[in-house]
XYZ file of C-alpha atoms in Angstrom:
550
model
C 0.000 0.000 0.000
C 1.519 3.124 -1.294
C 2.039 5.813 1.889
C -0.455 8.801 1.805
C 1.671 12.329 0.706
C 0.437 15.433 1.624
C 1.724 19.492 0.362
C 0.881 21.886 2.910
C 1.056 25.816 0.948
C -0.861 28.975 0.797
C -0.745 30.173 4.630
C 1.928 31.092 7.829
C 4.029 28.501 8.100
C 5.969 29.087 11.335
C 8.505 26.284 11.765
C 10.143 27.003 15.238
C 13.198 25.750 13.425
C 16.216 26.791 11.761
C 14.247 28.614 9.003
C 11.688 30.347 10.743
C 9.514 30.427 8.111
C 8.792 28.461 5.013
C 6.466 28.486 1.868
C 5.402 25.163 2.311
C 5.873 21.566 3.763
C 6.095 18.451 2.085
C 5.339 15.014 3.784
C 5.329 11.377 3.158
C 3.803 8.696 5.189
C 4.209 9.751 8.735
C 6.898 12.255 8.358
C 8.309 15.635 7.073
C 10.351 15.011 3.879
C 11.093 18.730 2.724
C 10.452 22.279 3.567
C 11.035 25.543 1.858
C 9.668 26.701 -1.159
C 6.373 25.855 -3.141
C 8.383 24.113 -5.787
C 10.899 22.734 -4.043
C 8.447 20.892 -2.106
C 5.890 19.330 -5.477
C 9.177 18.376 -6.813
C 10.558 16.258 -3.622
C 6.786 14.282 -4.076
C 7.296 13.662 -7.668
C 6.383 10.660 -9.097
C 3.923 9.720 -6.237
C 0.498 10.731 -5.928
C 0.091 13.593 -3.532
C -3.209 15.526 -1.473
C -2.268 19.536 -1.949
C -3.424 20.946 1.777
C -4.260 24.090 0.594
C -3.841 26.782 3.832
C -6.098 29.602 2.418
C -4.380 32.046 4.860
C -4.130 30.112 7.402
C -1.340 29.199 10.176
C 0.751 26.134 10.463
C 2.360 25.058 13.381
C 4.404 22.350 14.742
C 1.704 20.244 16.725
C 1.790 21.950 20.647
C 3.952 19.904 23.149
C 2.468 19.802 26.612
C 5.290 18.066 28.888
C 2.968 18.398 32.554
C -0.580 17.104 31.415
C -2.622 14.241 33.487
C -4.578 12.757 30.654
C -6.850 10.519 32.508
C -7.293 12.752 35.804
C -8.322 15.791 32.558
C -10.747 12.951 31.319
C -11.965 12.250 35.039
C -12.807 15.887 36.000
C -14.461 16.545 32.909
C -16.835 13.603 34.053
C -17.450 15.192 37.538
C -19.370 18.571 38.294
C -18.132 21.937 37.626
C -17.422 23.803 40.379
C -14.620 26.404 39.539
C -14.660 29.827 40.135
C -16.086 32.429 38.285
C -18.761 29.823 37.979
C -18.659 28.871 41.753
C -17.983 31.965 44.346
C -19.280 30.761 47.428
C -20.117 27.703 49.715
C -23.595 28.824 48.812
C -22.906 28.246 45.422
C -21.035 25.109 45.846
C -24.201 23.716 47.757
C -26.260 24.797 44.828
C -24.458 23.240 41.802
C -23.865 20.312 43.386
C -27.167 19.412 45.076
C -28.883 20.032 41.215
C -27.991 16.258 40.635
C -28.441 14.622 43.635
C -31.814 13.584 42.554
C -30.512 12.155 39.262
C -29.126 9.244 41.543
C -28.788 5.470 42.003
C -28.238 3.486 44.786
C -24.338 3.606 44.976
C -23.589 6.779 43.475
C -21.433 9.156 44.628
C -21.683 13.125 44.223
C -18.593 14.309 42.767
C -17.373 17.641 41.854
C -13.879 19.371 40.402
C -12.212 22.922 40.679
C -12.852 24.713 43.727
C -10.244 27.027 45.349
C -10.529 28.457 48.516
C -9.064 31.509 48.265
C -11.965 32.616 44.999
C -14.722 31.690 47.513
C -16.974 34.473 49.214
C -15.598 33.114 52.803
C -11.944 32.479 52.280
C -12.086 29.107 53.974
C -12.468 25.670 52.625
C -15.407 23.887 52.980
C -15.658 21.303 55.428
C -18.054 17.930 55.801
C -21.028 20.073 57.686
C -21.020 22.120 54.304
C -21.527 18.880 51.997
C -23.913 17.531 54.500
C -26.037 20.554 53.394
C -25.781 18.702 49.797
C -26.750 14.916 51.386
C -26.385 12.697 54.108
C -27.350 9.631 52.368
C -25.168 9.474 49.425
C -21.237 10.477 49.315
C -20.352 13.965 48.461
C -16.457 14.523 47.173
C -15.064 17.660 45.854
C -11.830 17.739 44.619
C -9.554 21.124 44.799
C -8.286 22.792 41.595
C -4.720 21.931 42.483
C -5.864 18.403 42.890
C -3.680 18.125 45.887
C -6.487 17.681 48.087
C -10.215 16.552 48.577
C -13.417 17.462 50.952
C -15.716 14.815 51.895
C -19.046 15.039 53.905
C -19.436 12.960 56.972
C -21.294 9.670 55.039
C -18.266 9.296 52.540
C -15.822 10.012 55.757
C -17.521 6.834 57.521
C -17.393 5.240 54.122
C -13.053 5.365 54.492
C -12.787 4.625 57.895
C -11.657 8.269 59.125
C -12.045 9.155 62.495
C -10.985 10.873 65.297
C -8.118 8.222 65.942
C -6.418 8.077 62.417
C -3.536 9.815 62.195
C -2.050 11.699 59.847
C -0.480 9.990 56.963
C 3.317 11.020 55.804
C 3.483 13.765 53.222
C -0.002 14.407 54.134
C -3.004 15.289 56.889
C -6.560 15.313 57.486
C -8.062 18.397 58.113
C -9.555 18.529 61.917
C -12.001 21.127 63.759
C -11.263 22.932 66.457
C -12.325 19.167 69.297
C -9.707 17.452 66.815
C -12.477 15.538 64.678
C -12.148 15.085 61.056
C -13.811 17.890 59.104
C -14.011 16.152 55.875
C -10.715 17.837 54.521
C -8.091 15.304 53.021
C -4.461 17.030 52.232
C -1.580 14.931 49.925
C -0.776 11.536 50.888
C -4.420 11.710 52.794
C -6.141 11.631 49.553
C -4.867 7.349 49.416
C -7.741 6.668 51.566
C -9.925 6.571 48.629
C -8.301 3.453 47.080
C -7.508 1.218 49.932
C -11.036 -0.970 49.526
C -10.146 -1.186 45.646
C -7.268 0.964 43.679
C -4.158 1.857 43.423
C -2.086 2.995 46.462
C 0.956 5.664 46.158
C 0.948 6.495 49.578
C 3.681 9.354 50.469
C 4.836 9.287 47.123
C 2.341 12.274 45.684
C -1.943 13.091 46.054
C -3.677 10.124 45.108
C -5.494 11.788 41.610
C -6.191 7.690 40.484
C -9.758 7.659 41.667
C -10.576 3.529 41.293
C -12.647 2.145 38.377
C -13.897 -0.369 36.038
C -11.755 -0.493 32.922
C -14.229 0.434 30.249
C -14.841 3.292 32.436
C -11.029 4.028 32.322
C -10.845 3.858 28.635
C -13.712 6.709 28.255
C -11.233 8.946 30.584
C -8.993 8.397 28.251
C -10.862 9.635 25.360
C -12.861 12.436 27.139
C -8.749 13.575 27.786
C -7.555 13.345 24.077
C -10.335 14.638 22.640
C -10.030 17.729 24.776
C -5.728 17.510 23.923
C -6.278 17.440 19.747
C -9.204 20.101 19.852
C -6.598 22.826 21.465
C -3.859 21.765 19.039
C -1.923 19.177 21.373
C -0.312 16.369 19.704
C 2.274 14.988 22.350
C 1.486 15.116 25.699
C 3.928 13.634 28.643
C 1.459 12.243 32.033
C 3.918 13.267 35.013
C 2.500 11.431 37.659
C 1.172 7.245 36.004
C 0.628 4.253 38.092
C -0.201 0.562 36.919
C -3.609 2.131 36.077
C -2.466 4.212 33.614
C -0.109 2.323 31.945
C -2.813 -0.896 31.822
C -5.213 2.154 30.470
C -2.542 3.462 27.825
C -2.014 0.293 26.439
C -5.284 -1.268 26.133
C -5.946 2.399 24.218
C -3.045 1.758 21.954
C -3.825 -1.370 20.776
C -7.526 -0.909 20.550
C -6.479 2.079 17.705
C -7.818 4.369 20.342
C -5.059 5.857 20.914
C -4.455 9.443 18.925
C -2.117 11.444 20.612
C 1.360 10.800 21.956
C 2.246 9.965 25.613
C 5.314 10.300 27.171
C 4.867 8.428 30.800
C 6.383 9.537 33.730
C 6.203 6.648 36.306
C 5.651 7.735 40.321
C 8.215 6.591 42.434
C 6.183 4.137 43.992
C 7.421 2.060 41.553
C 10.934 3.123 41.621
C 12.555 0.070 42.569
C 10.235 -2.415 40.966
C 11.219 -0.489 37.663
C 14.771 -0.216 38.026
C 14.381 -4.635 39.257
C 13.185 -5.314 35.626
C 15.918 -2.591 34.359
C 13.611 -0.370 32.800
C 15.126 3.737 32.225
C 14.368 6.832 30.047
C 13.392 5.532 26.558
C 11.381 2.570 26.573
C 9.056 2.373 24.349
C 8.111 3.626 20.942
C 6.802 7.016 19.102
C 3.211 7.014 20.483
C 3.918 5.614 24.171
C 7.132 5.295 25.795
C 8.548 5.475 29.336
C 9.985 9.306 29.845
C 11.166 9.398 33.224
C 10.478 9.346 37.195
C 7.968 11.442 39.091
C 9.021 12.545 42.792
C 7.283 14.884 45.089
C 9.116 17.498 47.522
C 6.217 19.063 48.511
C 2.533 19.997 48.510
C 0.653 23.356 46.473
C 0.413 26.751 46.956
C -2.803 27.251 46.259
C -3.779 24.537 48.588
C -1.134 26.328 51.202
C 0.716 22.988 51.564
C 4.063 23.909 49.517
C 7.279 23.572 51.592
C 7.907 27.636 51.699
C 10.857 29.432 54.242
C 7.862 31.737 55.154
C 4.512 31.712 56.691
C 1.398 31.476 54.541
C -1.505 33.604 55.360
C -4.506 31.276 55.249
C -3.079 27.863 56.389
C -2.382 26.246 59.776
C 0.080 24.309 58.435
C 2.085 27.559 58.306
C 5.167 26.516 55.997
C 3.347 23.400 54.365
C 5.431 19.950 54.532
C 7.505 17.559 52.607
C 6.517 14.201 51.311
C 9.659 12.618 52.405
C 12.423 12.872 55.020
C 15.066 14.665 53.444
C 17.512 11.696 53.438
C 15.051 9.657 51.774
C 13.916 11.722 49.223
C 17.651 12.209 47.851
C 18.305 8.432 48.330
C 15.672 7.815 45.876
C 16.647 10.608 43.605
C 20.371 9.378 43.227
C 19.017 5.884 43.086
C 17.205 6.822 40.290
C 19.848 8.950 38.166
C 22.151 5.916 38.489
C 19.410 4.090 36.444
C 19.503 6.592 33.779
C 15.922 7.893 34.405
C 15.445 11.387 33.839
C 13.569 12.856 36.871
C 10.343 15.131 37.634
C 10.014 16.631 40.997
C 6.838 18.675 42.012
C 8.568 21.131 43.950
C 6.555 24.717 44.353
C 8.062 26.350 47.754
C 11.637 27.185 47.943
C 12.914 25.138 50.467
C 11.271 22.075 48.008
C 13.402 23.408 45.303
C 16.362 23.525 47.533
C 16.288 19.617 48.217
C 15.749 19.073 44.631
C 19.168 21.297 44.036
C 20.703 19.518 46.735
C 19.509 16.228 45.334
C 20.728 16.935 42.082
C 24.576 17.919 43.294
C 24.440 15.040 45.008
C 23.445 12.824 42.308
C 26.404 14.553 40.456
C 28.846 13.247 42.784
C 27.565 10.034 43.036
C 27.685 8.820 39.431
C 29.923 9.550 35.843
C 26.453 10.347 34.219
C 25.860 14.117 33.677
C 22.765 15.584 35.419
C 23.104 17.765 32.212
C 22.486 14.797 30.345
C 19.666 13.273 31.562
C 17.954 17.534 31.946
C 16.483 16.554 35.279
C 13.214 18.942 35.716
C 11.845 20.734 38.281
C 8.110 20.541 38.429
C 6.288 24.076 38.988
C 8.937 25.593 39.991
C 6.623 28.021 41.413
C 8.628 30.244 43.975
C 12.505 29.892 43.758
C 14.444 32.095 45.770
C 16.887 34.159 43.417
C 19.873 32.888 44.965
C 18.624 29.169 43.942
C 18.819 30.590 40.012
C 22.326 30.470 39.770
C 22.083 26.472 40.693
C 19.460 25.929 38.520
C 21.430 27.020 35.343
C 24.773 25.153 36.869
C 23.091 22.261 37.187
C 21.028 21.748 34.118
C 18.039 21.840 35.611
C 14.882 22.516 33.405
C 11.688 24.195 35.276
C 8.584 23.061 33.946
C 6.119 26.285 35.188
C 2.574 27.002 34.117
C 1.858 30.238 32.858
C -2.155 30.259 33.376
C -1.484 28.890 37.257
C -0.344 32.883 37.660
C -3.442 33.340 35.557
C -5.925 31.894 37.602
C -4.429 31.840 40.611
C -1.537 34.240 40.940
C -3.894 36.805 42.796
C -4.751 34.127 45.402
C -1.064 33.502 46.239
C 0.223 37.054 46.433
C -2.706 37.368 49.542
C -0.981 34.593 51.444
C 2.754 34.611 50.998
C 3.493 38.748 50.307
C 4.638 40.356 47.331
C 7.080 38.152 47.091
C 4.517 35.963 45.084
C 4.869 38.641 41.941
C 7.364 36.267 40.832
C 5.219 32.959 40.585
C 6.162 31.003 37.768
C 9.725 33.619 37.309
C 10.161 33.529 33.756
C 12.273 36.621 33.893
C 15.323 35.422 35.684
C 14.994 31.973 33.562
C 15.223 34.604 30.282
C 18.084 36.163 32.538
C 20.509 33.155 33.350
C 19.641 31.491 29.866
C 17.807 28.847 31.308
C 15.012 26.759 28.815
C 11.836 28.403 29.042
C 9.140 26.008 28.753
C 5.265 26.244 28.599
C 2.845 23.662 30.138
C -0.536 23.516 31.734
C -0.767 20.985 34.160
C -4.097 19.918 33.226
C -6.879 19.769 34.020
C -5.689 22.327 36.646
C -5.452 24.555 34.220
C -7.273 23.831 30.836
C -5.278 22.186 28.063
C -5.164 25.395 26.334
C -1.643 26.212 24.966
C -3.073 29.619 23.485
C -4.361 31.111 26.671
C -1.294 29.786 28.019
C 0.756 31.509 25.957
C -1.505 34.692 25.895
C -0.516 34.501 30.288
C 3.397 34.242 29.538
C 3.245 36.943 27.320
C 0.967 39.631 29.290
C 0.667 37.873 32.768
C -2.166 38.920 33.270
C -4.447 37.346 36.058
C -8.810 36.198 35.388
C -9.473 39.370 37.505
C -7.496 41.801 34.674
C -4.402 42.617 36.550
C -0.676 42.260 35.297
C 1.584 40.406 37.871
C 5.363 40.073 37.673
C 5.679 42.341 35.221
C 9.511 41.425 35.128
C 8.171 38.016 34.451
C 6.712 38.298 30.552
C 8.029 36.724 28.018
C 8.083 37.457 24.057
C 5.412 35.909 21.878
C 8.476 34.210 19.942
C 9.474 32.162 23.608
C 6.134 31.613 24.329
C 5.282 29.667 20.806
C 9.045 28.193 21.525
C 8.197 26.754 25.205
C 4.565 25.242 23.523
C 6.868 23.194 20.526
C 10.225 23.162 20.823
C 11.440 23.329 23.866
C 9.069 21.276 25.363
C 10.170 18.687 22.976
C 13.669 19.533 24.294
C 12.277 18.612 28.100
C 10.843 15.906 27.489
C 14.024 14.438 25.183
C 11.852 13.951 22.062
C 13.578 17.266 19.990
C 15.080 14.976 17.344
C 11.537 13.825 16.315
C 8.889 16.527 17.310
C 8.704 20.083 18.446
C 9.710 22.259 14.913
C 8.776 21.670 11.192
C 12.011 19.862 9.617
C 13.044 17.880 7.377
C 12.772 14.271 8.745
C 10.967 14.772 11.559
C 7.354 13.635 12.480
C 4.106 15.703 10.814
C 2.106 16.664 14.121
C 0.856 20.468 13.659
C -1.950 22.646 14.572
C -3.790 25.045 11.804
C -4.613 28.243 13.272
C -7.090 30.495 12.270
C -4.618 33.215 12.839
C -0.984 34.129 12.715
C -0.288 34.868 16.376
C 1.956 37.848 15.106
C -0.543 39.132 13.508
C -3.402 39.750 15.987
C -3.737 42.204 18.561
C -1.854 40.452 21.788
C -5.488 40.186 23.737
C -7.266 38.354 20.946
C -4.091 35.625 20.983
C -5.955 33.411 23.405
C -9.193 34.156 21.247
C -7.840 32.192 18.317
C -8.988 29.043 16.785
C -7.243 25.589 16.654
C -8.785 25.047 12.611
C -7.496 21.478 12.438
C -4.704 18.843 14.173
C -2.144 16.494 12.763
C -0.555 13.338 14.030
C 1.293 11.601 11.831
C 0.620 12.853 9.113
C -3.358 12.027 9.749
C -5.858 14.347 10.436
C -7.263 13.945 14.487
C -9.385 16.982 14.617
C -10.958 19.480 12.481
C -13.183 22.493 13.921
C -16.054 22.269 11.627
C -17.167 26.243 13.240
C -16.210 29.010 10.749
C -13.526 30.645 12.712
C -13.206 34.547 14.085
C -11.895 36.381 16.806
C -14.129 38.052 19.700
């Protein structure tokens, strides 16, 4: 069967390569074969039947890279109830939305909702059990937080996991209490592994359990619900930082089936550290659609949860200075352990003194083994408040931060109220630009919405949901934004000699745009339309809605 050959011409074609721009791209099969000029490109498909893509003014991209994307806990939210601020801004409102579909119900059902954040709600508090006890009393209630590092239960579903007034807190974790020291329906971190001890998959200190237990056909339709929402914004690789046995089981069932569109990087939790490096897995395994990236640690907790490791107080928490998942020793016994294996590492780390052990971990892993840290570009997770002095380390050491440019979006205004001015530089792009360090672009969805255009609308303005500019210092150009989306988050994840630019040999993932980012006003960037999405040279997605800008 001869391989399908496609001519893309007649629009923007903005490479993120070498030659920034091109008159049109040849490809064959699965894969670039030329770029440059209109001719240059009919002639290297000569003598083979080829489809003319014709771009009527349109803009082609190299398919969007998201390197920090939780593809099944995207599809699982979408499945639950939406309660996210602006549409949420109370506990009354909470109440409201979710108690609309508690008569909907069957015996065994459980009330679920996604996206609240404390610090948007009318009462700057979290809700506790007594609130969801408003919703029912006979059926479980669970709302998970935006940040997805923690949960609220009401009093049924808190009977329903065995949490009372003797369990203790869990390591890299804790249970929220009242004021007599009985559970109040709040579950922080490593807590959140109470919901799969009767049937799931347990992580316990090793991150917040996000792998809610299920049947598999249920598991597969996460899956989908995810992609589909990945190749309508223009996403064509994604990498999952934090995938258990579930996953993986989930991934490959999807891959075989023919389900499975976009590209996944995994980045196994280090849970399974030793059971991986016992079978002599590292970095690499795997093939152009699935493969085993690296390892996923967690330092610490979230800021906008106020359970980040930070050197100061927070405003709004009890826990003060948040906590770490691990005892210091341990967590850099596993980290050397694994850059001995050869695994490139993730670490969530969001308050400073996280991001110190990971820099300490790193040096250490340094001395312990001929392997560069360079090498292997060892990432740091969020990096979401790095003391200035910790900059300098960063570029010595190699070390790639992976921030999220719509976390200062929606909730940049939230963190400068608890931590101080200081929190202008959330997510510090600026002093990455300064010391030459990668910038990279990624959402962290479905914490923030797979949306690489709004993303890169927030690096370049930084601008917050309530219309203020933060970290002004912080912006980026419109040029490092589309960079960090394709490029070099194809650099991050080690995939650069395949994806991330439109070259010769490389795979044929883009995204059509309905504009040229350069050439709209920079508020209507985020306004423009994904057209159509390309994997391999196949169409995944086309917009079938005329396009325009608001």
């Amino acid at each position: 069967m001869q391989e399908q050959s496609l001519l893309f011409y007649n629009g923007s074609i903005l490479t993120m390569g070498e030659k920034e721009h091109v008159e049109a791209v040849a490809v064959r099969g699965n894969k670039i074969v030329r770029t440059g000029t209109l001719q240059d490109c009919r002639l290297s498909l000569q003598g083979s039947y080829f489809q003319e893509i014709d771009l009527n003014g349109r803009c082609l991209l190299p398919g969007f890279i998201d390197p920090h994307l939780h593809l099944m806990m995207l599809g699982m939210c979408h499945t639950w109830i939406d309660v996210s601020y602006p549409k949420v801004k109370s506990i009354d409102d909470l109440v409201k939305e979710l108690s609309i579909h508690k008569d909907n119900l069957r015996d065994g059902a459980i009330i679920r909702g996604y996206g609240f954040d404390q610090r948007t709600l009318k009462e700057k508090r979290y809700p506790t059990a007594d609130d969801l006890d408003r919703i029912s009393t006979e059926y479980p209630v669970q709302i998970m937080h935006a940040s997805g590092h923690s949960n609220v239960v009401n009093h049924y579903l808190l009977d329903q996991l065995g949490i009372d007034e003797s369990t203790k807190d869990p390591e890299g974790g804790a249970i929220g209490r009242d004021e007599n020291g009985k559970p109040n329906g709040q579950l922080f971190d490593s807590a959140n592994d109470f919901f799969a001890k009767k049937s799931g998959v347990l992580i316990g200190n090793h991150g917040p359990n996000i792998h809610m237990p299920d049947i598999p056909e249920n598991l597969q339709t996460l899956i989908t619900v995810g992609q589909e929402q990945c190749v309508s914004a223009g996403l064509t690789t994604i990498n999952d930082p934090q995938v258990t046995k579930q996953e993986m089981e989930s991934f490959h069932v999807a891959k075989k089936d023919g389900n499975l569109k976009i590209r996944v990087v995994m980045s196994f939790i280090s849970t399974y550290l030793d059971e991986l490096i016992r079978l002599g897995f590292h970095s690499g395994f795997g093939d152009e659609q699935l493969s085993i990236g690296s390892i996923k640690f967690y330092a610490d907790g979230s800021l906008n949860s106020g359970t980040a490791y930070l050197s100061t107080n927070y405003a709004d928490s009890a826990r003060k200075k948040g906590y770490l998942y691990h005892k210091v020793e341990v967590f850099k016994e596993m980290f050397v352990k694994a850059h001995q294996q050869g695994f490139q590492t993730l670490t969530h780390a969001q308050g400073d003194s996280a991001i110190q052990l990971v820099i300490d971990s790193v040096k250490e892993a340094q001395a312990s083994s001929c392997t560069d840290v360079k090498e292997l570009r060892h990432r740091i997770e969020h990096c979401g408040l790095p003391d200035p002095a910790q900059i300098d380390d960063i570029k010595e050491l190699g070390i790639w931060p992976i921030p999220q440019p719509q976390h200062v979006y929606q909730f940049g205004e939230g963190v400068i109220s608890q931590v101080g001015d200081f929190g202008k530089n959330y997510s510090p792009y600026g002093w990455f630009k300064e010391k030459n360090i990668p910038v990279v672009l990624s959402s962290d969805a479905p914490v923030a919405p797979p949306n690489p255009l709004l993303a890169i609308y927030a690096a370049v303005t930084r601008s917050t949901l309530q219309g203020n500019i933060i970290g002004e210092e912080h912006k980026i150009t419109l040029t490092e934004a589309l960079r960090g989306y394709t490029i070099e988050a194809a650099r991050s994840i080690r995939k650069e000699n395949l994806i991330g630019s439109i070259e010769d040999g490389k795979l044929a993932d883009f995204a059509i745009l309905s504009h040229n980012p350069y050439e709209v006003p920079t508020e209507q960037i985020k306004n423009i339309d994904v057209c159509e999405t390309w994997i391999a040279g196949e169409k995944v997605f086309e917009n079938k809605k005329e396009a325009s800008l608001i």
